[in-house]
Short mmCIF file of C-alpha atoms and ligand atoms in Angstrom, two decimals:
data_model
loop_
_atom_site.label_atom_id
_atom_site.label_comp_id
_atom_site.label_asym_id
_atom_site.label_seq_id
_atom_site.Cartn_x
_atom_site.Cartn_y
_atom_site.Cartn_z
CA MET Q 1 223.36 87.62 183.05
CA ASP Q 2 220.12 88.96 181.68
CA LEU Q 3 220.57 92.14 179.64
CA SER Q 4 217.92 93.88 181.77
CA LEU Q 5 220.42 93.80 184.67
CA LEU Q 6 222.33 96.62 182.91
CA ASP Q 7 219.53 99.01 183.99
CA LEU Q 8 220.56 98.35 187.62
CA LEU Q 9 224.32 98.24 187.20
CA ARG Q 10 226.79 101.13 187.31
CA CYS Q 11 230.55 101.14 187.32
CA PRO Q 12 231.80 100.94 190.93
CA PHE Q 13 234.52 103.50 190.15
CA CYS Q 14 233.16 106.11 187.71
CA GLY Q 15 229.46 105.53 188.28
CA THR Q 16 228.56 105.46 184.58
CA HIS Q 17 226.32 103.04 182.75
CA LEU Q 18 227.79 99.76 181.62
CA ASP Q 19 227.27 98.77 177.99
CA LEU Q 20 227.76 95.43 176.35
CA VAL Q 21 230.71 95.59 173.97
CA ASP Q 22 230.00 94.04 170.57
CA ASN Q 23 233.21 92.08 170.03
CA GLU Q 24 234.41 88.52 169.34
CA ALA Q 25 234.24 87.56 172.99
CA LEU Q 26 230.46 87.95 173.06
CA GLY Q 27 228.45 84.80 173.67
CA ARG Q 28 224.67 85.29 173.97
CA ASP Q 29 221.63 83.14 174.31
CA GLY Q 30 218.68 85.44 173.64
CA SER Q 31 218.64 88.07 176.37
CA GLN Q 32 221.23 86.11 178.39
CA VAL Q 33 224.84 87.21 178.15
CA ILE Q 34 227.05 84.20 178.94
CA TRP Q 35 230.41 85.63 177.85
CA GLY Q 36 231.32 89.16 176.98
CA VAL Q 37 232.75 92.50 178.00
CA LEU Q 38 231.00 95.36 179.73
CA GLY Q 39 232.41 98.83 179.20
CA CYS Q 40 231.90 102.06 181.16
CA GLN Q 41 233.70 105.41 180.71
CA CYS Q 42 236.73 104.34 182.74
CA CYS Q 43 237.13 100.60 182.51
CA ALA Q 44 236.12 97.23 181.06
CA PHE Q 45 234.77 94.23 182.98
CA PRO Q 46 234.20 90.64 181.84
CA VAL Q 47 231.06 88.54 181.96
CA ILE Q 48 232.32 85.02 182.65
CA ASP Q 49 229.92 82.08 182.36
CA GLY Q 50 226.95 84.38 182.92
CA ILE Q 51 228.38 86.36 185.83
CA PRO Q 52 229.48 90.00 185.50
CA VAL Q 53 232.77 90.51 187.37
CA LEU Q 54 232.89 94.21 188.35
CA ILE Q 55 236.35 94.03 189.90
CA ALA Q 56 239.42 95.75 188.51
CA ASP Q 57 242.37 93.61 189.55
CA GLU Q 58 245.05 91.62 187.76
CA ALA Q 59 243.25 88.28 188.04
CA THR Q 60 240.05 89.64 186.51
CA ARG Q 61 241.91 91.41 183.72
CA ALA Q 62 243.84 88.23 182.93
CA ALA Q 63 240.60 86.24 182.80
CA MET Q 64 239.05 88.82 180.51
CA HIS Q 65 242.02 88.63 178.13
CA ALA Q 66 241.91 84.81 178.13
CA MET Q 67 238.19 84.95 177.26
CA GLU Q 68 238.83 87.51 174.48
CA ASP Q 69 241.53 85.15 173.11
CA GLY Q 70 238.93 82.39 172.91
CA ARG Q 71 240.20 80.53 176.00
CA ARG Q 72 236.93 80.54 177.92
CA ASP Q 73 237.66 77.38 179.97
CA GLU Q 74 240.89 78.94 181.19
CA ALA Q 75 239.14 82.20 182.06
CA LEU Q 76 236.51 80.33 184.08
CA ALA Q 77 239.05 78.04 185.83
CA SER Q 78 241.17 81.02 186.89
CA LEU Q 79 238.21 82.84 188.46
CA LEU Q 80 237.13 79.62 190.19
CA GLY Q 81 240.65 79.51 191.64
CA LEU Q 82 241.38 76.15 190.02
CA GLY Q 83 244.57 74.90 188.41
CA ALA Q 84 244.41 72.76 185.30
CA PRO Q 85 244.14 69.36 187.08
CA ALA Q 86 241.31 70.50 189.40
CA ALA Q 87 239.52 72.24 186.54
CA GLY Q 88 239.74 68.99 184.55
CA ARG Q 89 238.24 67.03 187.43
CA LEU Q 90 235.39 69.56 187.81
CA HIS Q 91 234.68 69.47 184.08
CA ALA Q 92 234.62 65.66 184.12
CA ARG Q 93 232.25 65.56 187.08
CA LEU Q 94 229.84 68.05 185.55
CA GLN Q 95 229.77 66.17 182.24
CA GLY Q 96 227.16 63.61 183.20
CA GLY Q 97 224.71 66.20 184.56
CA THR Q 98 224.43 64.26 187.86
CA ALA Q 99 227.13 66.10 189.84
CA THR Q 100 225.90 67.71 193.04
CA TYR Q 101 226.63 70.98 194.79
CA ARG Q 102 228.69 69.00 197.26
CA ASP Q 103 230.69 67.28 194.47
CA ALA Q 104 231.57 70.69 193.03
CA LEU Q 105 232.40 72.11 196.50
CA ASP Q 106 234.73 69.15 197.15
CA ILE Q 107 236.84 70.34 194.24
CA ILE Q 108 236.45 74.10 194.49
CA SER Q 109 236.58 74.55 198.30
CA PRO Q 110 237.81 71.35 200.01
CA ASP Q 111 238.19 73.07 203.39
CA ALA Q 112 236.23 74.21 206.42
CA GLU Q 113 234.30 76.78 204.38
CA GLY Q 114 233.11 74.02 202.07
CA THR Q 115 231.92 72.06 205.13
CA TYR Q 116 230.12 75.12 206.45
CA PHE Q 117 228.32 75.58 203.13
CA VAL Q 118 227.15 71.93 202.87
CA TYR Q 119 225.42 72.17 206.29
CA ARG Q 120 224.32 75.77 205.89
CA PHE Q 121 220.60 75.13 205.58
CA SER Q 122 220.30 74.06 209.20
CA ASP Q 123 222.89 76.11 211.07
CA PRO Q 124 221.41 78.43 213.74
CA THR Q 125 222.47 81.61 211.97
CA PHE Q 126 220.78 80.54 208.77
CA VAL Q 127 217.67 79.38 210.60
CA LEU Q 128 217.35 82.83 212.18
CA ALA Q 129 218.03 84.70 208.93
CA GLU Q 130 215.56 82.54 206.99
CA THR Q 131 212.80 83.13 209.51
CA LEU Q 132 213.41 86.87 209.43
CA VAL Q 133 213.33 87.14 205.65
CA ARG Q 134 210.18 85.07 205.48
CA ALA Q 135 208.54 87.37 208.07
CA ILE Q 136 209.58 90.49 206.17
CA GLY Q 137 208.93 88.93 202.78
CA ALA Q 138 205.34 88.11 203.57
CA ASP Q 139 204.62 91.65 202.42
CA ARG Q 140 205.22 91.98 198.69
CA ARG Q 141 205.96 95.75 198.85
CA ARG Q 142 209.18 94.89 200.62
CA THR Q 143 210.35 92.23 198.23
CA THR Q 144 209.86 93.68 194.78
CA ARG Q 145 213.58 93.95 194.15
CA VAL Q 146 215.91 92.32 196.60
CA ILE Q 147 219.68 92.27 196.96
CA ASP Q 148 221.55 89.67 199.02
CA LEU Q 149 224.88 91.36 199.77
CA CYS Q 150 227.90 89.16 200.52
CA GLY Q 151 225.42 86.40 199.70
CA GLY Q 152 228.06 83.66 199.33
CA SER Q 153 226.84 80.61 197.51
CA GLY Q 154 223.22 81.61 197.60
CA HIS Q 155 221.53 79.77 200.51
CA LEU Q 156 219.59 82.80 201.71
CA THR Q 157 219.27 84.02 198.10
CA ARG Q 158 217.28 80.87 197.46
CA VAL Q 159 214.77 81.75 200.22
CA LEU Q 160 214.59 85.37 199.04
CA GLY Q 161 213.88 84.09 195.54
CA GLU Q 162 210.77 82.31 196.77
CA LEU Q 163 209.47 85.62 198.10
CA SER Q 164 210.64 88.10 195.49
CA ALA Q 165 208.82 89.27 192.39
CA GLN Q 166 212.12 89.79 190.51
CA PRO Q 167 215.30 87.73 190.26
CA VAL Q 168 217.26 88.29 193.47
CA VAL Q 169 220.56 90.04 192.94
CA VAL Q 170 223.25 88.23 194.86
CA ALA Q 171 226.57 90.02 195.26
CA ASP Q 172 229.82 88.59 196.49
CA VAL Q 173 233.54 89.20 196.02
CA TYR Q 174 234.21 85.44 195.53
CA TYR Q 175 233.37 84.41 191.98
CA TRP Q 176 233.27 80.67 192.82
CA LYS Q 177 230.54 81.15 195.39
CA LEU Q 178 228.35 82.98 192.93
CA TRP Q 179 229.03 80.36 190.25
CA LEU Q 180 227.76 77.67 192.63
CA ALA Q 181 224.77 79.80 193.57
CA GLN Q 182 223.77 80.24 189.94
CA ARG Q 183 224.32 76.59 189.03
CA PHE Q 184 223.04 74.78 192.13
CA THR Q 185 221.72 76.69 195.11
CA ALA Q 186 219.64 79.52 193.69
CA PRO Q 187 219.07 79.02 189.92
CA GLY Q 188 217.38 82.10 188.45
CA CYS Q 189 219.20 84.54 190.71
CA ALA Q 190 221.16 87.45 189.29
CA PRO Q 191 224.77 87.09 190.51
CA VAL Q 192 227.11 90.11 190.44
CA CYS Q 193 230.74 89.71 191.47
CA CYS Q 194 231.86 92.88 193.25
CA ASP Q 195 233.80 93.99 196.31
CA ALA Q 196 231.73 95.36 199.22
CA ASN Q 197 234.83 97.29 200.34
CA HIS Q 198 234.30 99.53 197.29
CA PRO Q 199 231.29 101.52 196.19
CA LEU Q 200 228.55 99.07 195.16
CA PRO Q 201 227.95 98.82 191.40
CA PHE Q 202 224.21 99.59 191.50
CA VAL Q 203 221.86 102.53 190.85
CA ALA Q 204 220.66 104.48 193.91
CA ASP Q 205 217.21 103.77 195.36
CA SER Q 206 217.01 100.50 193.39
CA PHE Q 207 216.16 97.86 196.00
CA SER Q 208 213.09 97.45 198.16
CA THR Q 209 215.04 95.13 200.48
CA VAL Q 210 218.78 95.12 201.14
CA VAL Q 211 219.90 92.02 203.08
CA LEU Q 212 223.37 91.42 204.48
CA SER Q 213 223.63 88.37 206.68
CA ASP Q 214 226.66 87.35 208.71
CA ALA Q 215 229.35 89.11 206.70
CA PHE Q 216 229.38 92.76 207.75
CA PRO Q 217 232.03 92.37 210.54
CA TYR Q 218 234.47 90.99 207.94
CA ILE Q 219 234.28 94.17 205.89
CA TRP Q 220 236.98 96.72 206.60
CA HIS Q 221 235.22 99.72 204.97
CA LYS Q 222 232.12 99.50 207.10
CA ARG Q 223 231.33 103.20 206.94
CA LEU Q 224 231.44 103.14 203.17
CA LEU Q 225 229.35 99.97 202.94
CA ALA Q 226 226.72 101.31 205.39
CA GLY Q 227 226.42 104.43 203.26
CA GLU Q 228 226.10 102.33 200.13
CA MET Q 229 223.40 100.14 201.64
CA LEU Q 230 221.48 103.28 202.64
CA ARG Q 231 221.89 104.55 199.08
CA LEU Q 232 220.58 101.33 197.53
CA ALA Q 233 217.61 101.15 199.88
CA GLY Q 234 216.68 104.81 199.30
CA LYS Q 235 213.86 106.40 201.26
CA SER Q 236 211.50 103.47 201.18
CA GLY Q 237 213.67 100.34 201.21
CA THR Q 238 214.18 97.98 204.15
CA ILE Q 239 217.62 97.04 205.41
CA LEU Q 240 217.95 93.70 207.15
CA MET Q 241 221.16 92.56 208.81
CA PRO Q 242 220.81 89.34 210.79
CA HIS Q 243 223.59 88.17 213.12
CA LEU Q 244 225.98 91.04 213.61
CA HIS Q 245 228.83 89.84 215.84
CA SER Q 246 229.21 92.19 218.78
CA SER Q 247 232.64 93.12 220.10
CA LEU Q 248 231.14 92.95 223.61
CA GLY Q 249 230.38 89.19 223.39
CA PHE Q 250 232.16 86.02 222.33
CA ASN Q 251 231.96 84.75 218.72
CA PHE Q 252 233.80 82.09 216.75
CA SER Q 253 235.66 83.65 213.81
CA ALA Q 254 234.26 87.01 214.92
CA GLY Q 255 235.79 89.22 212.26
CA MET Q 256 236.41 92.93 212.88
CA THR Q 257 233.53 93.51 215.25
CA LEU Q 258 231.94 96.72 216.57
CA THR Q 259 229.68 97.39 219.50
CA PRO Q 260 225.90 97.29 218.94
CA ALA Q 261 225.82 101.08 219.37
CA ALA Q 262 228.43 101.50 216.63
CA TYR Q 263 226.46 99.32 214.20
CA ARG Q 264 223.32 101.32 214.96
CA ASP Q 265 225.13 104.64 214.47
CA LEU Q 266 226.40 103.59 211.02
CA PHE Q 267 222.79 103.29 209.83
CA ALA Q 268 221.44 106.24 211.86
CA PRO Q 269 219.78 108.08 208.92
CA ALA Q 270 217.38 105.10 208.55
CA GLN Q 271 216.60 104.93 212.27
CA PRO Q 272 217.56 101.29 212.66
CA ARG Q 273 216.34 99.03 215.46
CA LEU Q 274 218.40 96.38 217.19
CA PHE Q 275 217.25 92.95 218.36
CA ARG Q 276 219.01 90.38 220.53
CA ASP Q 277 219.66 87.24 218.47
CA SER Q 278 218.98 85.08 221.53
CA ASP Q 279 215.45 86.59 221.77
CA LEU Q 280 214.84 86.03 218.06
CA LEU Q 281 216.18 82.46 218.06
CA GLY Q 282 214.02 81.70 221.10
CA ASP Q 283 211.03 82.91 219.05
CA VAL Q 284 212.04 80.73 216.12
CA LEU Q 285 212.37 77.64 218.26
CA GLY Q 286 209.07 78.42 219.94
CA HIS Q 287 207.41 78.06 216.52
CA THR Q 288 204.62 80.54 217.30
CA ALA Q 289 205.76 84.03 216.24
CA ILE Q 290 208.82 86.13 215.68
CA ASP Q 291 208.52 89.36 217.60
CA LEU Q 292 209.91 92.46 215.91
CA SER Q 293 208.18 94.81 218.37
CA ARG Q 294 210.86 93.95 220.97
CA ASP Q 295 213.83 96.03 219.86
CA VAL Q 296 216.49 96.87 222.42
CA THR Q 297 218.86 99.73 223.16
CA PRO Q 298 222.57 98.98 222.83
CA GLU Q 299 222.71 99.01 226.64
CA GLN Q 300 219.99 96.39 226.80
CA ALA Q 301 221.85 94.27 224.23
CA GLY Q 302 224.67 94.18 226.80
CA ASP Q 303 227.22 91.50 226.06
CA GLU Q 304 224.88 89.50 223.83
CA PRO Q 305 227.22 87.82 221.27
CA SER Q 306 225.26 89.00 218.24
CA VAL Q 307 222.41 91.33 217.34
CA THR Q 308 220.17 91.82 214.33
CA LEU Q 309 219.63 95.27 212.79
CA VAL Q 310 216.48 96.19 210.91
CA ALA Q 311 215.87 99.60 209.34
CA SER Q 312 212.55 100.32 207.71
CA ARG Q 313 210.11 103.19 207.39
CA ASP Q 314 207.30 100.68 207.34
CA PRO Q 315 205.91 100.61 210.90
CA ASP Q 316 203.98 97.45 210.10
CA LEU Q 317 207.25 95.55 210.11
CA PHE Q 318 207.90 96.10 213.79
CA ARG Q 319 205.26 93.78 215.26
CA LYS Q 320 204.78 90.12 216.03
CA HIS Q 321 204.84 88.00 212.87
CA ALA Q 322 203.05 84.65 213.13
CA ALA Q 323 205.18 81.59 212.37
CA HIS Q 324 204.12 79.81 209.23
CA ASP Q 325 204.15 76.07 208.65
CA PRO Q 326 206.61 74.97 205.98
CA GLY Q 327 205.09 75.61 202.57
CA ALA Q 328 205.10 73.48 199.47
CA LEU Q 329 208.47 72.05 198.59
CA ALA Q 330 210.57 74.37 196.42
CA GLY Q 331 213.19 71.68 195.76
CA GLU Q 332 213.85 68.16 197.08
CA LEU Q 333 212.91 66.74 200.44
CA ARG Q 334 215.93 65.17 202.18
CA VAL Q 335 217.18 64.15 205.58
CA ASN Q 336 219.47 66.73 207.08
CA PRO Q 337 223.00 65.67 206.08
CA LEU Q 338 224.10 66.11 209.71
CA TYR Q 339 222.33 62.77 210.33
CA ARG Q 340 223.76 59.30 209.81
CA VAL Q 341 220.85 57.09 208.68
CA GLU Q 342 220.52 53.37 209.39
CA GLN Q 343 217.59 51.77 207.65
CA ARG Q 344 216.27 48.50 209.14
CA GLY Q 345 213.23 47.27 207.34
CA VAL Q 346 210.55 49.97 207.54
CA GLN Q 347 212.32 51.80 210.37
CA ALA Q 348 215.09 54.32 210.05
CA THR Q 349 217.32 55.42 212.90
CA LEU Q 350 218.90 58.87 212.60
CA THR Q 351 221.96 59.81 214.65
CA LEU Q 352 223.47 63.28 214.74
CA ALA Q 353 227.05 63.12 213.39
CA PHE Q 354 229.00 66.33 213.08
CA PRO Q 355 231.44 66.51 210.14
CA THR Q 356 234.34 67.85 212.24
CA PRO Q 357 234.95 68.73 215.90
CA GLU Q 358 235.36 72.36 214.83
CA TYR Q 359 231.92 72.36 213.23
CA GLU Q 360 230.41 70.86 216.38
CA GLU Q 361 232.07 73.46 218.56
CA GLU Q 362 230.88 76.40 216.46
CA PHE Q 363 227.39 75.14 215.57
CA GLY Q 364 226.58 72.87 218.52
CA ALA Q 365 223.47 75.03 219.11
CA VAL Q 366 221.74 72.93 216.39
CA ARG Q 367 221.15 70.51 219.31
CA ARG Q 368 218.45 72.94 220.44
CA TYR Q 369 216.31 71.70 217.56
CA LEU Q 370 217.99 68.63 216.04
CA PRO Q 371 217.49 65.61 218.33
CA GLU Q 372 220.61 63.56 219.07
CA THR Q 373 218.89 60.49 217.75
CA LEU Q 374 215.43 59.55 216.52
CA THR Q 375 213.62 56.66 214.92
CA LEU Q 376 211.18 57.18 212.05
CA ASP Q 377 208.68 54.69 210.67
CA ALA Q 378 209.71 55.50 207.12
CA ASP Q 379 211.82 54.07 204.31
CA LEU Q 380 214.41 56.80 203.60
CA ARG Q 381 216.01 55.03 200.64
CA GLY Q 382 215.08 56.78 197.41
CA ALA Q 383 213.09 59.99 196.84
CA LEU Q 384 211.23 61.27 199.91
CA THR Q 385 207.71 62.69 199.99
CA PRO Q 386 205.90 64.59 202.79
CA SER Q 387 203.16 61.94 203.00
CA GLN Q 388 205.69 59.30 204.08
CA PHE Q 389 206.10 61.08 207.40
CA GLY Q 390 202.35 61.49 208.17
CA ALA Q 391 201.50 63.76 211.07
CA THR Q 392 205.16 64.24 212.06
CA TYR Q 393 206.09 65.94 208.76
CA THR Q 394 205.54 69.56 209.84
CA ASP Q 395 207.50 69.08 213.06
CA LEU Q 396 210.41 67.35 211.27
CA ARG Q 397 210.58 70.25 208.81
CA ARG Q 398 210.41 72.87 211.57
CA ARG Q 399 213.17 71.12 213.45
CA ARG Q 400 215.26 70.87 210.26
CA VAL Q 401 215.47 67.09 210.54
CA LEU Q 402 213.97 67.20 207.03
CA LEU Q 403 215.18 69.87 204.63
CA ASP Q 404 213.85 71.36 201.44
CA THR Q 405 217.08 71.60 199.46
CA PRO Q 406 217.91 72.46 195.83
CA PRO Q 407 217.90 69.48 193.46
CA ARG Q 408 221.34 67.84 193.28
CA TYR Q 409 222.45 69.39 196.59
CA CYS Q 410 224.37 66.55 198.23
ZN1 ZN U 501 233.99 103.16 185.16
#
């Protein structure tokens, strides 16, 4: 955590400034606080391995006391949700410096959510959200200071980081997701562990863009959170909420859904506009433009399974945004891990292979852009470069056959 983050943070309960406590627990590296305690007028919160944890529950308090007693490893393991054996395995894997995001996920989240995260960079929801933030982020006024709320392990944070002038604040209630974001997915981000069912621990009017992708239906205190998002965006900020599950359509793991009209009404002071996700995904797959002039009424959204909500006082946002070719690589070029690769001489055959039947059922729409099988005249063993793929490179990137992933991803 950089000390400058304290200018943005406020206690979620009493609203006062958080100060770094000068005690034995403090571990600093220049302006970076790795371990320490933050105090406000009502409470104290730990900074654990660089991440402020602005939650007041038993588990957080126990971790803070372990850290203050000099048991930092124990404090970290408890917030990662790991017992001693798993924490030992994670520690051993990280020792060599070659462990990947997937290696760490295998230990921290060896379940369906871990699977979902590994394949996140090409799932249809992410593809839509990424295209939207790139369209909005093309204008620097909107991306001076960005927050990715309920940002999980930082996949969209990574994209926002490419567009933003400041480190992107990524907030989530799950410490382990933020820890992975900071370490692997979105290095340089500013993670803040906090609960979106409570007041958000930030100064009013502090973000030019407030993004919340996918997670809003899972929040119980929607009215509170909507008010908080409006508070953070202030008069001039943009609110972007891709993929809101509608209660009028079918969704896998839908959460506690509302109707499109109810989502709109929660953000009424910012005059939000709604878009059908099927329209937007059609635009994305057409590779020409994403059309934000085509908002719909709740009635027009009908029983569409999900909608996207955008609120902005910037009229220039609500127009057609030309699709851009993939830019320079931000990380490593790799074949989408949904493909099984068979290399024969100079030819490689790729075959779509879903990790689980459940994944295929929920995200089968990837077939709209990932071919079932394809053959490439390329040697895919070893590090990949764009020039290996010649004229097909741009198309392979657009279709997500090739991905630009963080180093040491999988
Ligand atoms: Zn307080």
